[in-house]
PDB file of C-alpha atoms in Angstrom:
ATOM      1  CA  MET A   1      -8.821  19.037  44.852  1.00 50.00           C
ATOM      2  CA  GLU A   2     -10.122  16.905  41.964  1.00 51.00           C
ATOM      3  CA  PRO A   3      -8.059  14.044  40.523  1.00 51.00           C
ATOM      4  CA  SER A   4      -6.484  14.721  37.121  1.00 50.00           C
ATOM      5  CA  THR A   5      -7.958  12.910  34.099  1.00 53.00           C
ATOM      6  CA  ARG A   6      -4.735  13.306  32.128  1.00 60.00           C
ATOM      7  CA  LEU A   7      -2.556  10.264  31.477  1.00 53.00           C
ATOM      8  CA  SER A   8       0.749  10.085  33.257  1.00 56.00           C
ATOM      9  CA  ARG A   9       3.934  10.234  31.203  1.00 58.00           C
ATOM     10  CA  ARG A  10       4.436   6.515  31.708  1.00 58.00           C
ATOM     11  CA  ALA A  11       0.904   5.664  30.578  1.00 53.00           C
ATOM     12  CA  ARG A  12       0.958   7.729  27.344  1.00 55.00           C
ATOM     13  CA  PRO A  13       3.197   5.386  25.276  1.00 55.00           C
ATOM     14  CA  PHE A  14       1.154   2.393  26.406  1.00 52.00           C
ATOM     15  CA  ALA A  15      -2.090   4.144  25.458  1.00 50.00           C
ATOM     16  CA  ALA A  16      -0.690   5.094  22.044  1.00 52.00           C
ATOM     17  CA  ARG A  17       0.393   1.495  21.335  1.00 58.00           C
ATOM     18  CA  LEU A  18      -2.972   0.193  22.495  1.00 51.00           C
ATOM     19  CA  ALA A  19      -4.803   2.648  20.236  1.00 53.00           C
ATOM     20  CA  GLY A  20      -2.617   1.575  17.293  1.00 51.00           C
ATOM     21  CA  LEU A  21      -3.310  -2.104  17.929  1.00 51.00           C
ATOM     22  CA  LEU A  22      -7.039  -1.450  18.176  1.00 52.00           C
ATOM     23  CA  LEU A  23      -6.962   0.456  14.879  1.00 50.00           C
ATOM     24  CA  VAL A  24      -5.115  -2.391  13.130  1.00 50.00           C
ATOM     25  CA  ALA A  25      -7.569  -4.918  14.562  1.00 50.00           C
ATOM     26  CA  ALA A  26     -10.525  -2.803  13.447  1.00 51.00           C
ATOM     27  CA  LEU A  27      -9.171  -2.484   9.905  1.00 50.00           C
ATOM     28  CA  ALA A  28      -8.455  -6.205   9.741  1.00 50.00           C
ATOM     29  CA  GLY A  29     -12.034  -6.853  10.748  1.00 51.00           C
ATOM     30  CA  CYS A  30     -13.262  -4.718   7.849  1.00 55.00           C
ATOM     31  CA  GLY A  31     -11.993  -7.265   5.351  1.00 56.00           C
ATOM     32  CA  LEU A  32      -9.274  -4.966   4.088  1.00 56.00           C
ATOM     33  CA  ALA A  33      -6.944  -7.165   2.059  1.00 62.00           C
ATOM     34  CA  MET A  34      -3.569  -6.103   0.769  1.00 72.00           C
ATOM     35  CA  PRO A  35      -2.626  -5.882  -1.997  1.00 89.00           C
ATOM     36  CA  THR A  36      -5.831  -4.956  -3.770  1.00 92.00           C
ATOM     37  CA  ASP A  37      -7.049  -4.425  -7.324  1.00 92.00           C
ATOM     38  CA  PRO A  38      -9.351  -1.395  -7.533  1.00 92.00           C
ATOM     39  CA  ASP A  39     -10.593  -2.656 -10.919  1.00 93.00           C
ATOM     40  CA  GLY A  40     -10.619  -6.345  -9.914  1.00 94.00           C
ATOM     41  CA  THR A  41      -8.220  -7.564 -12.611  1.00 97.00           C
ATOM     42  CA  LEU A  42      -6.994 -10.681 -10.809  1.00 98.00           C
ATOM     43  CA  GLN A  43     -10.531 -11.724  -9.909  1.00 97.00           C
ATOM     44  CA  ASP A  44     -11.771 -11.025 -13.453  1.00 97.00           C
ATOM     45  CA  ILE A  45      -9.085 -13.068 -15.199  1.00 98.00           C
ATOM     46  CA  THR A  46      -9.324 -16.032 -12.828  1.00 97.00           C
ATOM     47  CA  GLY A  47     -11.516 -18.429 -14.771  1.00 98.00           C
ATOM     48  CA  GLY A  48     -12.130 -15.631 -17.285  1.00 98.00           C
ATOM     49  CA  THR A  49     -10.132 -13.940 -20.022  1.00 99.00           C
ATOM     50  CA  LEU A  50      -6.699 -12.318 -19.835  1.00 99.00           C
ATOM     51  CA  ARG A  51      -6.558  -9.483 -22.384  1.00 99.00           C
ATOM     52  CA  VAL A  52      -2.969  -9.118 -23.595  1.00 99.00           C
ATOM     53  CA  GLY A  53      -1.628  -6.377 -25.834  1.00 98.00           C
ATOM     54  CA  VAL A  54       1.286  -7.533 -27.999  1.00 98.00           C
ATOM     55  CA  THR A  55       3.771  -5.674 -30.119  1.00 97.00           C
ATOM     56  CA  GLU A  56       6.509  -7.463 -32.018  1.00 96.00           C
ATOM     57  CA  SER A  57       9.970  -7.529 -30.456  1.00 94.00           C
ATOM     58  CA  VAL A  58      12.519  -9.617 -32.304  1.00 90.00           C
ATOM     59  CA  THR A  59      16.257  -9.043 -32.014  1.00 84.00           C
ATOM     60  CA  GLU A  60      19.190 -10.847 -33.569  1.00 80.00           C
ATOM     61  CA  ASN A  61      19.448 -13.132 -30.542  1.00 83.00           C
ATOM     62  CA  HIS A  62      15.989 -13.136 -28.934  1.00 89.00           C
ATOM     63  CA  ASP A  63      12.370 -13.477 -29.991  1.00 93.00           C
ATOM     64  CA  PHE A  64      10.491 -11.796 -27.167  1.00 96.00           C
ATOM     65  CA  VAL A  65       7.329 -11.532 -29.270  1.00 96.00           C
ATOM     66  CA  ARG A  66       7.037 -12.771 -32.852  1.00 96.00           C
ATOM     67  CA  LEU A  67       3.868 -11.990 -34.779  1.00 96.00           C
ATOM     68  CA  GLN A  68       2.864 -13.987 -37.853  1.00 94.00           C
ATOM     69  CA  PRO A  69      -0.298 -13.309 -39.875  1.00 93.00           C
ATOM     70  CA  GLY A  70      -3.048 -15.758 -38.940  1.00 93.00           C
ATOM     71  CA  ALA A  71      -1.124 -17.256 -36.013  1.00 95.00           C
ATOM     72  CA  GLU A  72      -1.047 -16.665 -32.281  1.00 96.00           C
ATOM     73  CA  PRO A  73       1.930 -14.698 -30.954  1.00 98.00           C
ATOM     74  CA  ALA A  74       5.098 -16.729 -30.409  1.00 97.00           C
ATOM     75  CA  GLY A  75       8.285 -16.134 -28.454  1.00 96.00           C
ATOM     76  CA  ILE A  76       9.538 -15.870 -24.903  1.00 97.00           C
ATOM     77  CA  GLU A  77       6.859 -13.531 -23.547  1.00 98.00           C
ATOM     78  CA  PRO A  78       3.777 -15.181 -25.096  1.00 98.00           C
ATOM     79  CA  GLU A  79       4.952 -18.497 -23.608  1.00 98.00           C
ATOM     80  CA  LEU A  80       5.297 -16.882 -20.177  1.00 98.00           C
ATOM     81  CA  VAL A  81       1.825 -15.354 -20.526  1.00 99.00           C
ATOM     82  CA  ARG A  82       0.334 -18.720 -21.529  1.00 99.00           C
ATOM     83  CA  GLY A  83       1.885 -20.317 -18.451  1.00 98.00           C
ATOM     84  CA  PHE A  84       0.564 -17.597 -16.153  1.00 99.00           C
ATOM     85  CA  ALA A  85      -2.909 -17.761 -17.719  1.00 99.00           C
ATOM     86  CA  ALA A  86      -2.961 -21.521 -17.133  1.00 99.00           C
ATOM     87  CA  THR A  87      -2.344 -20.972 -13.409  1.00 98.00           C
ATOM     88  CA  ARG A  88      -5.446 -18.734 -13.315  1.00 98.00           C
ATOM     89  CA  GLU A  89      -7.503 -21.006 -15.610  1.00 98.00           C
ATOM     90  CA  ALA A  90      -7.834 -18.032 -17.957  1.00 99.00           C
ATOM     91  CA  SER A  91      -8.213 -17.929 -21.703  1.00 99.00           C
ATOM     92  CA  ILE A  92      -6.151 -15.319 -23.557  1.00 99.00           C
ATOM     93  CA  GLU A  93      -7.349 -12.618 -25.925  1.00 98.00           C
ATOM     94  CA  TRP A  94      -4.377 -11.308 -27.938  1.00 98.00           C
ATOM     95  CA  VAL A  95      -4.557  -7.709 -29.205  1.00 98.00           C
ATOM     96  CA  GLU A  96      -1.854  -6.523 -31.631  1.00 97.00           C
ATOM     97  CA  GLY A  97      -0.824  -2.889 -31.875  1.00 97.00           C
ATOM     98  CA  SER A  98       1.866  -0.273 -31.430  1.00 97.00           C
ATOM     99  CA  GLU A  99       3.303   0.321 -27.971  1.00 96.00           C
ATOM    100  CA  HIS A 100       1.558   3.705 -27.852  1.00 97.00           C
ATOM    101  CA  GLN A 101      -1.861   2.296 -28.747  1.00 98.00           C
ATOM    102  CA  LEU A 102      -1.515  -0.670 -26.386  1.00 98.00           C
ATOM    103  CA  VAL A 103      -0.515   1.535 -23.440  1.00 98.00           C
ATOM    104  CA  GLU A 104      -3.501   3.801 -24.156  1.00 98.00           C
ATOM    105  CA  ASP A 105      -5.769   0.733 -24.185  1.00 98.00           C
ATOM    106  CA  LEU A 106      -4.179  -0.436 -20.926  1.00 98.00           C
ATOM    107  CA  LYS A 107      -4.724   2.967 -19.280  1.00 97.00           C
ATOM    108  CA  HIS A 108      -8.413   2.828 -20.233  1.00 97.00           C
ATOM    109  CA  GLY A 109      -8.888  -0.688 -18.845  1.00 96.00           C
ATOM    110  CA  GLU A 110      -9.302  -2.327 -22.254  1.00 98.00           C
ATOM    111  CA  LEU A 111      -6.235  -4.553 -21.675  1.00 98.00           C
ATOM    112  CA  ASP A 112      -4.864  -6.319 -18.603  1.00 98.00           C
ATOM    113  CA  LEU A 113      -1.258  -6.756 -19.729  1.00 99.00           C
ATOM    114  CA  VAL A 114       1.125  -5.448 -22.415  1.00 99.00           C
ATOM    115  CA  ILE A 115       4.162  -7.371 -23.687  1.00 98.00           C
ATOM    116  CA  GLY A 116       6.748  -6.628 -26.340  1.00 97.00           C
ATOM    117  CA  GLY A 117      10.340  -6.933 -25.121  1.00 96.00           C
ATOM    118  CA  LEU A 118       9.949  -3.836 -22.946  1.00 96.00           C
ATOM    119  CA  ALA A 119      12.818  -2.668 -20.731  1.00 96.00           C
ATOM    120  CA  ASN A 120      12.429  -1.424 -17.168  1.00 97.00           C
ATOM    121  CA  ASP A 121      13.564   2.051 -18.252  1.00 96.00           C
ATOM    122  CA  THR A 122      10.636   2.330 -20.676  1.00 96.00           C
ATOM    123  CA  PRO A 123       9.010   5.766 -20.877  1.00 96.00           C
ATOM    124  CA  TRP A 124       5.655   3.963 -20.526  1.00 95.00           C
ATOM    125  CA  SER A 125       6.357   3.394 -16.810  1.00 93.00           C
ATOM    126  CA  LYS A 126       4.692   6.774 -16.122  1.00 94.00           C
ATOM    127  CA  HIS A 127       1.433   5.379 -17.484  1.00 95.00           C
ATOM    128  CA  ALA A 128       1.462   1.749 -16.351  1.00 97.00           C
ATOM    129  CA  GLY A 129       2.590  -0.554 -13.583  1.00 97.00           C
ATOM    130  CA  MET A 130       5.593  -2.761 -14.325  1.00 98.00           C
ATOM    131  CA  THR A 131       6.481  -6.269 -13.307  1.00 98.00           C
ATOM    132  CA  ARG A 132       9.821  -6.840 -11.695  1.00 97.00           C
ATOM    133  CA  PRO A 133      12.447  -7.653 -14.320  1.00 97.00           C
ATOM    134  CA  TYR A 134      12.027 -11.299 -15.313  1.00 96.00           C
ATOM    135  CA  ALA A 135      15.081 -11.527 -17.618  1.00 94.00           C
ATOM    136  CA  GLU A 136      18.230  -9.632 -18.529  1.00 95.00           C
ATOM    137  CA  THR A 137      19.931  -9.268 -21.897  1.00 94.00           C
ATOM    138  CA  ARG A 138      22.640  -7.018 -23.313  1.00 92.00           C
ATOM    139  CA  ASP A 139      22.001  -4.505 -26.048  1.00 89.00           C
ATOM    140  CA  GLU A 140      24.320  -3.858 -29.002  1.00 88.00           C
ATOM    141  CA  ARG A 141      26.437  -1.524 -26.825  1.00 92.00           C
ATOM    142  CA  GLY A 142      26.815  -4.110 -24.068  1.00 92.00           C
ATOM    143  CA  LYS A 143      24.405  -2.339 -21.710  1.00 95.00           C
ATOM    144  CA  THR A 144      22.265  -4.594 -19.491  1.00 95.00           C
ATOM    145  CA  VAL A 145      18.576  -4.507 -20.409  1.00 95.00           C
ATOM    146  CA  LYS A 146      16.096  -5.684 -17.759  1.00 96.00           C
ATOM    147  CA  HIS A 147      12.855  -6.915 -19.336  1.00 97.00           C
ATOM    148  CA  VAL A 148       9.415  -6.215 -17.859  1.00 98.00           C
ATOM    149  CA  MET A 149       5.726  -6.446 -18.715  1.00 98.00           C
ATOM    150  CA  LEU A 150       3.162  -3.672 -18.209  1.00 98.00           C
ATOM    151  CA  VAL A 151      -0.084  -3.829 -16.220  1.00 98.00           C
ATOM    152  CA  LEU A 152      -2.818  -1.341 -15.387  1.00 97.00           C
ATOM    153  CA  MET A 153      -1.571   1.130 -12.784  1.00 96.00           C
ATOM    154  CA  GLY A 154      -2.795   0.257  -9.280  1.00 95.00           C
ATOM    155  CA  GLU A 155      -3.782  -3.370  -9.948  1.00 97.00           C
ATOM    156  CA  ASN A 156      -1.432  -4.604  -7.244  1.00 97.00           C
ATOM    157  CA  ALA A 157      -2.936  -8.037  -6.538  1.00 97.00           C
ATOM    158  CA  PHE A 158      -2.719  -8.878 -10.250  1.00 98.00           C
ATOM    159  CA  LEU A 159       0.823  -7.497 -10.432  1.00 98.00           C
ATOM    160  CA  LEU A 160       1.897  -9.498  -7.373  1.00 98.00           C
ATOM    161  CA  ALA A 161       0.432 -12.739  -8.780  1.00 98.00           C
ATOM    162  CA  LEU A 162       2.163 -12.157 -12.130  1.00 98.00           C
ATOM    163  CA  ASP A 163       5.467 -11.254 -10.439  1.00 98.00           C
ATOM    164  CA  GLN A 164       5.323 -14.385  -8.289  1.00 98.00           C
ATOM    165  CA  TYR A 165       4.710 -16.510 -11.378  1.00 98.00           C
ATOM    166  CA  LEU A 166       7.540 -14.868 -13.352  1.00 98.00           C
ATOM    167  CA  LEU A 167       9.926 -15.216 -10.415  1.00 96.00           C
ATOM    168  CA  GLY A 168       9.398 -18.980 -10.479  1.00 96.00           C
ATOM    169  CA  GLN A 169      10.172 -19.302 -14.200  1.00 96.00           C
ATOM    170  CA  GLU A 170      13.515 -20.011 -15.784  1.00 91.00           C
ATOM    171  CA  VAL A 171      13.686 -17.845 -18.876  1.00 90.00           C
ATOM    172  CA  ASP A 172      15.940 -19.421 -21.478  1.00 81.00           C
ATOM    173  CA  LEU A 173      17.670 -16.622 -23.378  1.00 81.00           C
TER     174      LEU A 173
END
């Protein structure tokens, strides 16, 4: 009678855990870093240029983005973007447009970020990644509005770096 080459019931869970650990170790050795940017946004802007789409968003109580002819964008969000860009030693290229045009440019990789007083329930969330809400306001009906910025879908390292920066900021509304 030949000995069985099958694992005993007690050995199977151990073998499965061992195989899982070996797989994790092998993937770690491949240089797989999480989160990643398939298009390399965070790496590109670091020491480079952050391309920011802006659309005006001014309410009775808040200037999220104010656009003036011949001047750089002003307001809450441009100041946040300037602060983030400084942490990455990035210059900023401002691109003005409608929300629709800016989201199209973002989807095609022509922009890195879109700002304009956007709320987290924006219909553009189907076409772009969103930061976590960095500020809350109330609309004219008293409903809470959570404000976000848009990034290229899938650029998770960039999104994480931006979220971490925004989380550390006190937004004065």
